[in-house]
Amino acid sequence: MIGTGYVGLVSGTCFADFGHVVTCIDKDTTKIDALNNGKIPIYEPGLQELVAKNVDEERLFFTTDSSDAIRTADAIFIAVGTPTRRGDGHADLSYVYAAAEEIAGLLEGFTVIITKSTVPVGTGDEVEAIIQKTNPDADFAVVSNPEFLREGAAINDFKRPDRVVVGTEDDKAVEVMQELYRPLYLNETPIIVTKRRTSELIKYAANAFLAVKITFINEIADLCENVGANVQEVSRGIGLDNRIGSKFLHAGPGYGGSCFPKDTLALSKIAADAGSDLKIVDSVIEVNTARKKKMADKVVDFLGGDVNGKTIALLGLAFKPNTDDMRDAPSIDIVEKLQSCGAKIRAYDPASMEEAGKMMSDVLFCDGPYHAIENADVVVICTEWDQFRALDLERVKSLLKAPKVVDLRNIYKPDYMLSRGFEYTSVGRSY
Ligand code: UGA
């Protein structure tokens, strides 16, 4: 497994737990040293224990030196980063190509090389060409095998996936992939074998479709506010239709994270390069970007149109619960905009404050939700961590200057909050 980022580490560990012998390779010595000392560089529930178990049982290894592991491998996963390239929105493939070059010279016997990183359509062809050019004698096949892991639920998503997608036309490679995922046959997980390019596109299309769903319900939420409807009931009312499905219909402050923003942008570029219009995806990007800032306006409006000199308590900073990931988190835009309007921010997040500290300035990071709320003019719930779902509301009221709550994740019921003496607003629910 080349790359011990989020995807590499979770996938490598889960493959080891399936019974395979896995070596995770990374150039970052500090990371590998930490992993060899049992320290996990990312926050993912259950991962620490699973790594420890598989290291103990001698199926999982970490190293900076790829040579032995590559030579003896039947399958090599490329799980390095594909960040948005600065300036043009394309995925930056330099790490993928560097990995391909590096492994090419070391291959021995038939080896399957798998792109796990999210890569634009045609990247597999390029990886194949690089390996062929660097080592014309190599016996190999390049396969696309996208991941569909959600941060915070990644282990379960890996072990109990809705489907596995394998993109290759090489029969020997299909056999190796089937062997790798054999434990999933027991659960009768569908394994879909497609052409490589189709598999590469499935990944982008899946993420873009989910982003469309979220953005659609967010716009419907705005409409609900204007026409006196309730978006949660609309979601339920449409989600029970099996053709629509109830998931990813929670209105909120807009999607963030390391995947949807990056992948929608990359898909839009892939389409433009191929001469195809993806107007829906382009609109989703535009609407979602604007939405994050609009959430700050919601807070300003709630406080009567002026937040200058006001103190705002922000609960939750990460782009979603159960992660410390701050990439493209709505909280970043919200804080920036509120600060530019003269507000002071006190914030608390159970996992992401260290990361947030690198991205935000002049924010007072607090010791807990009640500390953040102390003497604030309003509480803004930005991420739906479980611990914010059952706050001691009497305590919240006594700590605030005035009992005001903006709930951007709809985790409280409007009637209940009103009955408890709060001035309360949320997303897409008018009363
Ligand atoms: C996403 C996909 O769900 C995974 O299948 C995929 O493998 C991954 O990207 C990836 O490409 O690596 P992730 O970014 O971890 O996973 O997070 P999600 O749970 O999908 O949430 C993304 C964002 O959408 C969050 O900001 C979340 O708050 C928001 N969201 C999600 C909503 O606002 N409403 C919803 O109903 C669902």
PDB file of C-alpha atoms in Angstrom, residues 151-390:
ATOM      1  CA  GLU A 151     -14.424   9.558   7.233  1.00  0.00           C
ATOM      2  CA  GLY A 152     -15.589   8.550  10.684  1.00  0.00           C
ATOM      3  CA  ALA A 153     -17.198   5.359   9.353  1.00  0.00           C
ATOM      4  CA  ALA A 154     -14.369   4.157   7.153  1.00  0.00           C
ATOM      5  CA  ILE A 155     -13.722   0.755   8.711  1.00  0.00           C
ATOM      6  CA  ASN A 156     -17.337  -0.282   8.496  1.00  0.00           C
ATOM      7  CA  ASP A 157     -17.563   1.109   4.948  1.00  0.00           C
ATOM      8  CA  PHE A 158     -14.526  -0.971   3.967  1.00  0.00           C
ATOM      9  CA  LYS A 159     -15.717  -4.176   5.575  1.00  0.00           C
ATOM     10  CA  ARG A 160     -19.372  -3.865   4.666  1.00  0.00           C
ATOM     11  CA  PRO A 161     -19.411  -1.945   1.401  1.00  0.00           C
ATOM     12  CA  ASP A 162     -22.483  -1.530  -0.800  1.00  0.00           C
ATOM     13  CA  ARG A 163     -20.309  -2.633  -3.706  1.00  0.00           C
ATOM     14  CA  VAL A 164     -16.726  -3.052  -4.861  1.00  0.00           C
ATOM     15  CA  VAL A 165     -15.801  -1.638  -8.255  1.00  0.00           C
ATOM     16  CA  VAL A 166     -12.931  -3.196 -10.190  1.00  0.00           C
ATOM     17  CA  GLY A 167     -11.878  -1.606 -13.457  1.00  0.00           C
ATOM     18  CA  THR A 168      -9.806  -3.859 -15.706  1.00  0.00           C
ATOM     19  CA  GLU A 169     -10.076  -6.034 -18.768  1.00  0.00           C
ATOM     20  CA  ASP A 170      -7.291  -8.379 -17.627  1.00  0.00           C
ATOM     21  CA  ASP A 171      -8.635 -11.753 -16.420  1.00  0.00           C
ATOM     22  CA  LYS A 172      -5.601 -12.540 -14.281  1.00  0.00           C
ATOM     23  CA  ALA A 173      -5.968  -9.187 -12.545  1.00  0.00           C
ATOM     24  CA  VAL A 174      -9.662  -9.862 -11.887  1.00  0.00           C
ATOM     25  CA  GLU A 175      -8.680 -13.108 -10.153  1.00  0.00           C
ATOM     26  CA  VAL A 176      -6.196 -11.321  -7.906  1.00  0.00           C
ATOM     27  CA  MET A 177      -8.778  -8.658  -7.039  1.00  0.00           C
ATOM     28  CA  GLN A 178     -11.384 -11.315  -6.248  1.00  0.00           C
ATOM     29  CA  GLU A 179      -8.923 -13.024  -3.959  1.00  0.00           C
ATOM     30  CA  LEU A 180      -8.181  -9.730  -2.181  1.00  0.00           C
ATOM     31  CA  TYR A 181     -11.864  -9.076  -1.545  1.00  0.00           C
ATOM     32  CA  ARG A 182     -12.750 -12.730  -0.933  1.00  0.00           C
ATOM     33  CA  PRO A 183     -14.026 -12.191   2.633  1.00  0.00           C
ATOM     34  CA  LEU A 184     -16.711  -9.938   1.161  1.00  0.00           C
ATOM     35  CA  TYR A 185     -18.136 -12.772  -0.926  1.00  0.00           C
ATOM     36  CA  LEU A 186     -19.440 -14.191   2.329  1.00  0.00           C
ATOM     37  CA  ASN A 187     -21.642 -11.111   2.692  1.00  0.00           C
ATOM     38  CA  GLU A 188     -22.534 -11.359  -0.982  1.00  0.00           C
ATOM     39  CA  THR A 189     -21.181  -7.885  -1.668  1.00  0.00           C
ATOM     40  CA  PRO A 190     -21.658  -7.078  -5.359  1.00  0.00           C
ATOM     41  CA  ILE A 191     -18.300  -6.867  -7.120  1.00  0.00           C
ATOM     42  CA  ILE A 192     -18.690  -4.942 -10.336  1.00  0.00           C
ATOM     43  CA  VAL A 193     -16.060  -5.485 -12.997  1.00  0.00           C
ATOM     44  CA  THR A 194     -15.901  -2.746 -15.628  1.00  0.00           C
ATOM     45  CA  LYS A 195     -13.485  -1.214 -18.073  1.00  0.00           C
ATOM     46  CA  ARG A 196     -10.828   0.824 -16.295  1.00  0.00           C
ATOM     47  CA  ARG A 197     -12.079   4.179 -17.538  1.00  0.00           C
ATOM     48  CA  THR A 198     -15.622   3.381 -16.481  1.00  0.00           C
ATOM     49  CA  SER A 199     -14.440   2.519 -12.982  1.00  0.00           C
ATOM     50  CA  GLU A 200     -12.494   5.773 -12.754  1.00  0.00           C
ATOM     51  CA  LEU A 201     -15.620   7.675 -13.721  1.00  0.00           C
ATOM     52  CA  ILE A 202     -17.871   5.749 -11.302  1.00  0.00           C
ATOM     53  CA  LYS A 203     -15.969   7.234  -8.389  1.00  0.00           C
ATOM     54  CA  TYR A 204     -16.428  10.828  -9.543  1.00  0.00           C
ATOM     55  CA  ALA A 205     -20.013  10.270 -10.573  1.00  0.00           C
ATOM     56  CA  ALA A 206     -20.825   8.772  -7.154  1.00  0.00           C
ATOM     57  CA  ASN A 207     -19.360  11.680  -5.207  1.00  0.00           C
ATOM     58  CA  ALA A 208     -20.861  14.263  -7.551  1.00  0.00           C
ATOM     59  CA  PHE A 209     -24.293  12.652  -7.293  1.00  0.00           C
ATOM     60  CA  LEU A 210     -24.154  12.744  -3.506  1.00  0.00           C
ATOM     61  CA  ALA A 211     -23.077  16.392  -3.667  1.00  0.00           C
ATOM     62  CA  VAL A 212     -26.047  17.066  -5.967  1.00  0.00           C
ATOM     63  CA  LYS A 213     -28.406  15.445  -3.479  1.00  0.00           C
ATOM     64  CA  ILE A 214     -27.114  17.539  -0.579  1.00  0.00           C
ATOM     65  CA  THR A 215     -27.146  20.754  -2.563  1.00  0.00           C
ATOM     66  CA  PHE A 216     -30.628  20.052  -3.855  1.00  0.00           C
ATOM     67  CA  ILE A 217     -32.035  19.614  -0.370  1.00  0.00           C
ATOM     68  CA  ASN A 218     -30.139  22.715   0.810  1.00  0.00           C
ATOM     69  CA  GLU A 219     -31.843  24.796  -1.859  1.00  0.00           C
ATOM     70  CA  ILE A 220     -35.189  23.220  -0.992  1.00  0.00           C
ATOM     71  CA  ALA A 221     -34.450  24.184   2.641  1.00  0.00           C
ATOM     72  CA  ASP A 222     -34.095  27.825   1.610  1.00  0.00           C
ATOM     73  CA  LEU A 223     -37.377  27.549  -0.234  1.00  0.00           C
ATOM     74  CA  CYS A 224     -39.010  25.990   2.841  1.00  0.00           C
ATOM     75  CA  GLU A 225     -37.984  29.016   4.868  1.00  0.00           C
ATOM     76  CA  ASN A 226     -39.634  31.310   2.347  1.00  0.00           C
ATOM     77  CA  VAL A 227     -42.883  29.396   1.938  1.00  0.00           C
ATOM     78  CA  GLY A 228     -43.451  28.159   5.483  1.00  0.00           C
ATOM     79  CA  ALA A 229     -42.571  24.478   4.969  1.00  0.00           C
ATOM     80  CA  ASN A 230     -40.340  22.056   6.869  1.00  0.00           C
ATOM     81  CA  VAL A 231     -37.360  20.573   5.030  1.00  0.00           C
ATOM     82  CA  GLN A 232     -37.006  17.568   7.325  1.00  0.00           C
ATOM     83  CA  GLU A 233     -40.530  16.530   6.459  1.00  0.00           C
ATOM     84  CA  VAL A 234     -39.870  17.179   2.774  1.00  0.00           C
ATOM     85  CA  SER A 235     -36.759  14.948   3.003  1.00  0.00           C
ATOM     86  CA  ARG A 236     -38.771  12.204   4.625  1.00  0.00           C
ATOM     87  CA  GLY A 237     -41.610  12.664   2.197  1.00  0.00           C
ATOM     88  CA  ILE A 238     -39.391  12.271  -0.826  1.00  0.00           C
ATOM     89  CA  GLY A 239     -36.787   9.919   0.698  1.00  0.00           C
ATOM     90  CA  LEU A 240     -39.307   7.173   1.362  1.00  0.00           C
ATOM     91  CA  ASP A 241     -39.658   6.867  -2.389  1.00  0.00           C
ATOM     92  CA  ASN A 242     -37.148   4.088  -3.079  1.00  0.00           C
ATOM     93  CA  ARG A 243     -36.180   5.691  -6.337  1.00  0.00           C
ATOM     94  CA  ILE A 244     -34.914   8.709  -4.380  1.00  0.00           C
ATOM     95  CA  GLY A 245     -33.715   7.149  -1.111  1.00  0.00           C
ATOM     96  CA  SER A 246     -33.550   8.858   2.269  1.00  0.00           C
ATOM     97  CA  LYS A 247     -29.787   9.223   2.619  1.00  0.00           C
ATOM     98  CA  PHE A 248     -27.851  12.432   1.996  1.00  0.00           C
ATOM     99  CA  LEU A 249     -30.966  14.539   2.260  1.00  0.00           C
ATOM    100  CA  HIS A 250     -30.016  16.372   5.460  1.00  0.00           C
ATOM    101  CA  ALA A 251     -30.036  20.085   4.894  1.00  0.00           C
ATOM    102  CA  GLY A 252     -27.174  21.950   6.514  1.00  0.00           C
ATOM    103  CA  PRO A 253     -24.448  24.541   6.012  1.00  0.00           C
ATOM    104  CA  GLY A 254     -23.131  22.955   2.796  1.00  0.00           C
ATOM    105  CA  TYR A 255     -20.838  20.017   2.151  1.00  0.00           C
ATOM    106  CA  GLY A 256     -17.148  20.168   2.974  1.00  0.00           C
ATOM    107  CA  GLY A 257     -14.305  17.727   3.493  1.00  0.00           C
ATOM    108  CA  SER A 258     -11.480  16.434   1.417  1.00  0.00           C
ATOM    109  CA  CYS A 259     -13.611  14.723  -1.225  1.00  0.00           C
ATOM    110  CA  PHE A 260     -16.794  16.393  -2.448  1.00  0.00           C
ATOM    111  CA  PRO A 261     -15.317  19.872  -3.032  1.00  0.00           C
ATOM    112  CA  LYS A 262     -12.198  18.479  -4.719  1.00  0.00           C
ATOM    113  CA  ASP A 263     -13.941  15.783  -6.743  1.00  0.00           C
ATOM    114  CA  THR A 264     -16.809  17.919  -8.042  1.00  0.00           C
ATOM    115  CA  LEU A 265     -14.269  20.472  -9.219  1.00  0.00           C
ATOM    116  CA  ALA A 266     -12.105  17.794 -10.844  1.00  0.00           C
ATOM    117  CA  LEU A 267     -15.127  16.203 -12.546  1.00  0.00           C
ATOM    118  CA  SER A 268     -16.124  19.554 -13.958  1.00  0.00           C
ATOM    119  CA  LYS A 269     -12.606  19.936 -15.412  1.00  0.00           C
ATOM    120  CA  ILE A 270     -12.591  16.375 -16.779  1.00  0.00           C
ATOM    121  CA  ALA A 271     -15.900  17.096 -18.516  1.00  0.00           C
ATOM    122  CA  ALA A 272     -14.736  20.425 -19.918  1.00  0.00           C
ATOM    123  CA  ASP A 273     -11.554  18.806 -21.274  1.00  0.00           C
ATOM    124  CA  ALA A 274     -13.662  16.105 -22.916  1.00  0.00           C
ATOM    125  CA  GLY A 275     -15.963  18.676 -24.501  1.00  0.00           C
ATOM    126  CA  SER A 276     -18.949  17.703 -22.332  1.00  0.00           C
ATOM    127  CA  ASP A 277     -21.095  20.060 -20.322  1.00  0.00           C
ATOM    128  CA  LEU A 278     -21.860  19.136 -16.730  1.00  0.00           C
ATOM    129  CA  LYS A 279     -24.070  22.072 -15.881  1.00  0.00           C
ATOM    130  CA  ILE A 280     -25.598  20.392 -12.852  1.00  0.00           C
ATOM    131  CA  VAL A 281     -22.221  19.745 -11.263  1.00  0.00           C
ATOM    132  CA  ASP A 282     -21.065  23.291 -12.066  1.00  0.00           C
ATOM    133  CA  SER A 283     -24.164  24.720 -10.384  1.00  0.00           C
ATOM    134  CA  VAL A 284     -23.672  22.496  -7.357  1.00  0.00           C
ATOM    135  CA  ILE A 285     -20.141  23.821  -6.911  1.00  0.00           C
ATOM    136  CA  GLU A 286     -21.338  27.401  -7.186  1.00  0.00           C
ATOM    137  CA  VAL A 287     -24.341  26.988  -4.885  1.00  0.00           C
ATOM    138  CA  ASN A 288     -22.365  25.133  -2.226  1.00  0.00           C
ATOM    139  CA  THR A 289     -19.537  27.673  -2.191  1.00  0.00           C
ATOM    140  CA  ALA A 290     -21.991  30.523  -1.742  1.00  0.00           C
ATOM    141  CA  ARG A 291     -23.969  28.629   0.885  1.00  0.00           C
ATOM    142  CA  LYS A 292     -21.141  28.478   3.411  1.00  0.00           C
ATOM    143  CA  LYS A 293     -20.939  32.275   3.496  1.00  0.00           C
ATOM    144  CA  LYS A 294     -24.721  32.562   3.500  1.00  0.00           C
ATOM    145  CA  MET A 295     -24.739  30.685   6.797  1.00  0.00           C
ATOM    146  CA  ALA A 296     -22.815  33.565   8.371  1.00  0.00           C
ATOM    147  CA  ASP A 297     -25.467  35.959   7.029  1.00  0.00           C
ATOM    148  CA  LYS A 298     -28.077  33.813   8.733  1.00  0.00           C
ATOM    149  CA  VAL A 299     -26.335  34.400  12.057  1.00  0.00           C
ATOM    150  CA  VAL A 300     -26.013  38.130  11.391  1.00  0.00           C
ATOM    151  CA  ASP A 301     -29.723  38.392  10.503  1.00  0.00           C
ATOM    152  CA  PHE A 302     -30.660  36.436  13.601  1.00  0.00           C
ATOM    153  CA  LEU A 303     -28.786  38.955  15.727  1.00  0.00           C
ATOM    154  CA  GLY A 304     -30.674  41.848  14.175  1.00  0.00           C
ATOM    155  CA  GLY A 305     -28.355  42.630  11.284  1.00  0.00           C
ATOM    156  CA  ASP A 306     -25.260  43.642  13.221  1.00  0.00           C
ATOM    157  CA  VAL A 307     -22.660  41.438  14.921  1.00  0.00           C
ATOM    158  CA  ASN A 308     -20.031  44.092  15.446  1.00  0.00           C
ATOM    159  CA  GLY A 309     -18.577  43.585  18.925  1.00  0.00           C
ATOM    160  CA  LYS A 310     -20.806  40.550  19.543  1.00  0.00           C
ATOM    161  CA  THR A 311     -19.421  37.244  20.828  1.00  0.00           C
ATOM    162  CA  ILE A 312     -20.388  34.119  18.947  1.00  0.00           C
ATOM    163  CA  ALA A 313     -19.981  30.616  20.380  1.00  0.00           C
ATOM    164  CA  LEU A 314     -19.390  28.094  17.629  1.00  0.00           C
ATOM    165  CA  LEU A 315     -20.001  24.441  18.494  1.00  0.00           C
ATOM    166  CA  GLY A 316     -18.304  22.129  16.021  1.00  0.00           C
ATOM    167  CA  LEU A 317     -15.631  23.050  13.504  1.00  0.00           C
ATOM    168  CA  ALA A 318     -14.840  19.842  11.593  1.00  0.00           C
ATOM    169  CA  PHE A 319     -16.683  19.377   8.275  1.00  0.00           C
ATOM    170  CA  LYS A 320     -18.667  16.594   9.930  1.00  0.00           C
ATOM    171  CA  PRO A 321     -18.640  14.676  13.248  1.00  0.00           C
ATOM    172  CA  ASN A 322     -16.166  11.933  14.198  1.00  0.00           C
ATOM    173  CA  THR A 323     -13.262  13.441  12.325  1.00  0.00           C
ATOM    174  CA  ASP A 324     -10.622  16.088  12.963  1.00  0.00           C
ATOM    175  CA  ASP A 325     -10.652  16.977   9.264  1.00  0.00           C
ATOM    176  CA  MET A 326     -11.047  20.695   8.637  1.00  0.00           C
ATOM    177  CA  ARG A 327     -10.578  20.662   4.875  1.00  0.00           C
ATOM    178  CA  ASP A 328     -13.181  22.888   3.245  1.00  0.00           C
ATOM    179  CA  ALA A 329     -15.240  22.858   6.444  1.00  0.00           C
ATOM    180  CA  PRO A 330     -18.143  25.348   6.344  1.00  0.00           C
ATOM    181  CA  SER A 331     -16.937  26.656   9.735  1.00  0.00           C
ATOM    182  CA  ILE A 332     -13.926  28.264   8.003  1.00  0.00           C
ATOM    183  CA  ASP A 333     -16.092  30.504   5.807  1.00  0.00           C
ATOM    184  CA  ILE A 334     -18.541  31.174   8.607  1.00  0.00           C
ATOM    185  CA  VAL A 335     -15.812  32.308  11.023  1.00  0.00           C
ATOM    186  CA  GLU A 336     -14.085  34.403   8.372  1.00  0.00           C
ATOM    187  CA  LYS A 337     -17.277  36.231   7.429  1.00  0.00           C
ATOM    188  CA  LEU A 338     -18.437  36.789  11.008  1.00  0.00           C
ATOM    189  CA  GLN A 339     -15.022  38.132  11.967  1.00  0.00           C
ATOM    190  CA  SER A 340     -15.059  40.476   8.994  1.00  0.00           C
ATOM    191  CA  CYS A 341     -18.356  41.828  10.368  1.00  0.00           C
ATOM    192  CA  GLY A 342     -16.651  42.549  13.694  1.00  0.00           C
ATOM    193  CA  ALA A 343     -17.713  39.475  15.709  1.00  0.00           C
ATOM    194  CA  LYS A 344     -15.537  37.700  18.263  1.00  0.00           C
ATOM    195  CA  ILE A 345     -15.479  33.915  18.045  1.00  0.00           C
ATOM    196  CA  ARG A 346     -15.264  31.364  20.849  1.00  0.00           C
ATOM    197  CA  ALA A 347     -15.211  27.815  19.519  1.00  0.00           C
ATOM    198  CA  TYR A 348     -15.172  24.230  20.641  1.00  0.00           C
ATOM    199  CA  ASP A 349     -14.761  20.999  18.686  1.00  0.00           C
ATOM    200  CA  PRO A 350     -14.033  17.608  20.284  1.00  0.00           C
ATOM    201  CA  ALA A 351     -11.352  16.668  17.715  1.00  0.00           C
ATOM    202  CA  SER A 352     -10.432  19.354  15.229  1.00  0.00           C
ATOM    203  CA  MET A 353      -9.242  22.373  17.234  1.00  0.00           C
ATOM    204  CA  GLU A 354      -5.577  21.719  16.531  1.00  0.00           C
ATOM    205  CA  GLU A 355      -6.256  21.588  12.791  1.00  0.00           C
ATOM    206  CA  ALA A 356      -8.600  24.567  13.010  1.00  0.00           C
ATOM    207  CA  GLY A 357      -5.877  26.561  14.756  1.00  0.00           C
ATOM    208  CA  LYS A 358      -3.806  26.317  11.577  1.00  0.00           C
ATOM    209  CA  MET A 359      -6.605  27.762   9.465  1.00  0.00           C
ATOM    210  CA  MET A 360      -8.260  30.385  11.643  1.00  0.00           C
ATOM    211  CA  SER A 361      -6.867  33.311  13.544  1.00  0.00           C
ATOM    212  CA  ASP A 362      -8.177  35.261  16.530  1.00  0.00           C
ATOM    213  CA  VAL A 363     -10.472  32.440  17.578  1.00  0.00           C
ATOM    214  CA  LEU A 364     -10.608  31.509  21.250  1.00  0.00           C
ATOM    215  CA  PHE A 365     -10.524  27.715  21.345  1.00  0.00           C
ATOM    216  CA  CYS A 366     -12.339  26.540  24.452  1.00  0.00           C
ATOM    217  CA  ASP A 367     -12.214  23.554  26.827  1.00  0.00           C
ATOM    218  CA  GLY A 368     -15.734  22.336  26.216  1.00  0.00           C
ATOM    219  CA  PRO A 369     -19.125  23.427  24.885  1.00  0.00           C
ATOM    220  CA  TYR A 370     -20.099  25.253  28.082  1.00  0.00           C
ATOM    221  CA  HIS A 371     -16.812  27.118  28.195  1.00  0.00           C
ATOM    222  CA  ALA A 372     -17.398  28.265  24.599  1.00  0.00           C
ATOM    223  CA  ILE A 373     -20.912  29.442  25.428  1.00  0.00           C
ATOM    224  CA  GLU A 374     -19.846  31.561  28.432  1.00  0.00           C
ATOM    225  CA  ASN A 375     -20.998  35.158  27.950  1.00  0.00           C
ATOM    226  CA  ALA A 376     -21.651  34.704  24.239  1.00  0.00           C
ATOM    227  CA  ASP A 377     -24.486  36.503  22.450  1.00  0.00           C
ATOM    228  CA  VAL A 378     -25.492  33.402  20.518  1.00  0.00           C
ATOM    229  CA  VAL A 379     -24.650  29.714  20.101  1.00  0.00           C
ATOM    230  CA  VAL A 380     -24.128  28.484  16.542  1.00  0.00           C
ATOM    231  CA  ILE A 381     -24.176  24.698  16.082  1.00  0.00           C
ATOM    232  CA  CYS A 382     -22.028  24.006  13.070  1.00  0.00           C
ATOM    233  CA  THR A 383     -21.196  20.274  13.307  1.00  0.00           C
ATOM    234  CA  GLU A 384     -23.589  17.663  14.696  1.00  0.00           C
ATOM    235  CA  TRP A 385     -21.284  15.921  17.194  1.00  0.00           C
ATOM    236  CA  ASP A 386     -23.312  13.643  19.494  1.00  0.00           C
ATOM    237  CA  GLN A 387     -22.254  15.590  22.567  1.00  0.00           C
ATOM    238  CA  PHE A 388     -24.049  18.699  21.249  1.00  0.00           C
ATOM    239  CA  ARG A 389     -27.337  16.839  20.832  1.00  0.00           C
ATOM    240  CA  ALA A 390     -28.184  16.751  24.510  1.00  0.00           C
TER     241      ALA A 390
END
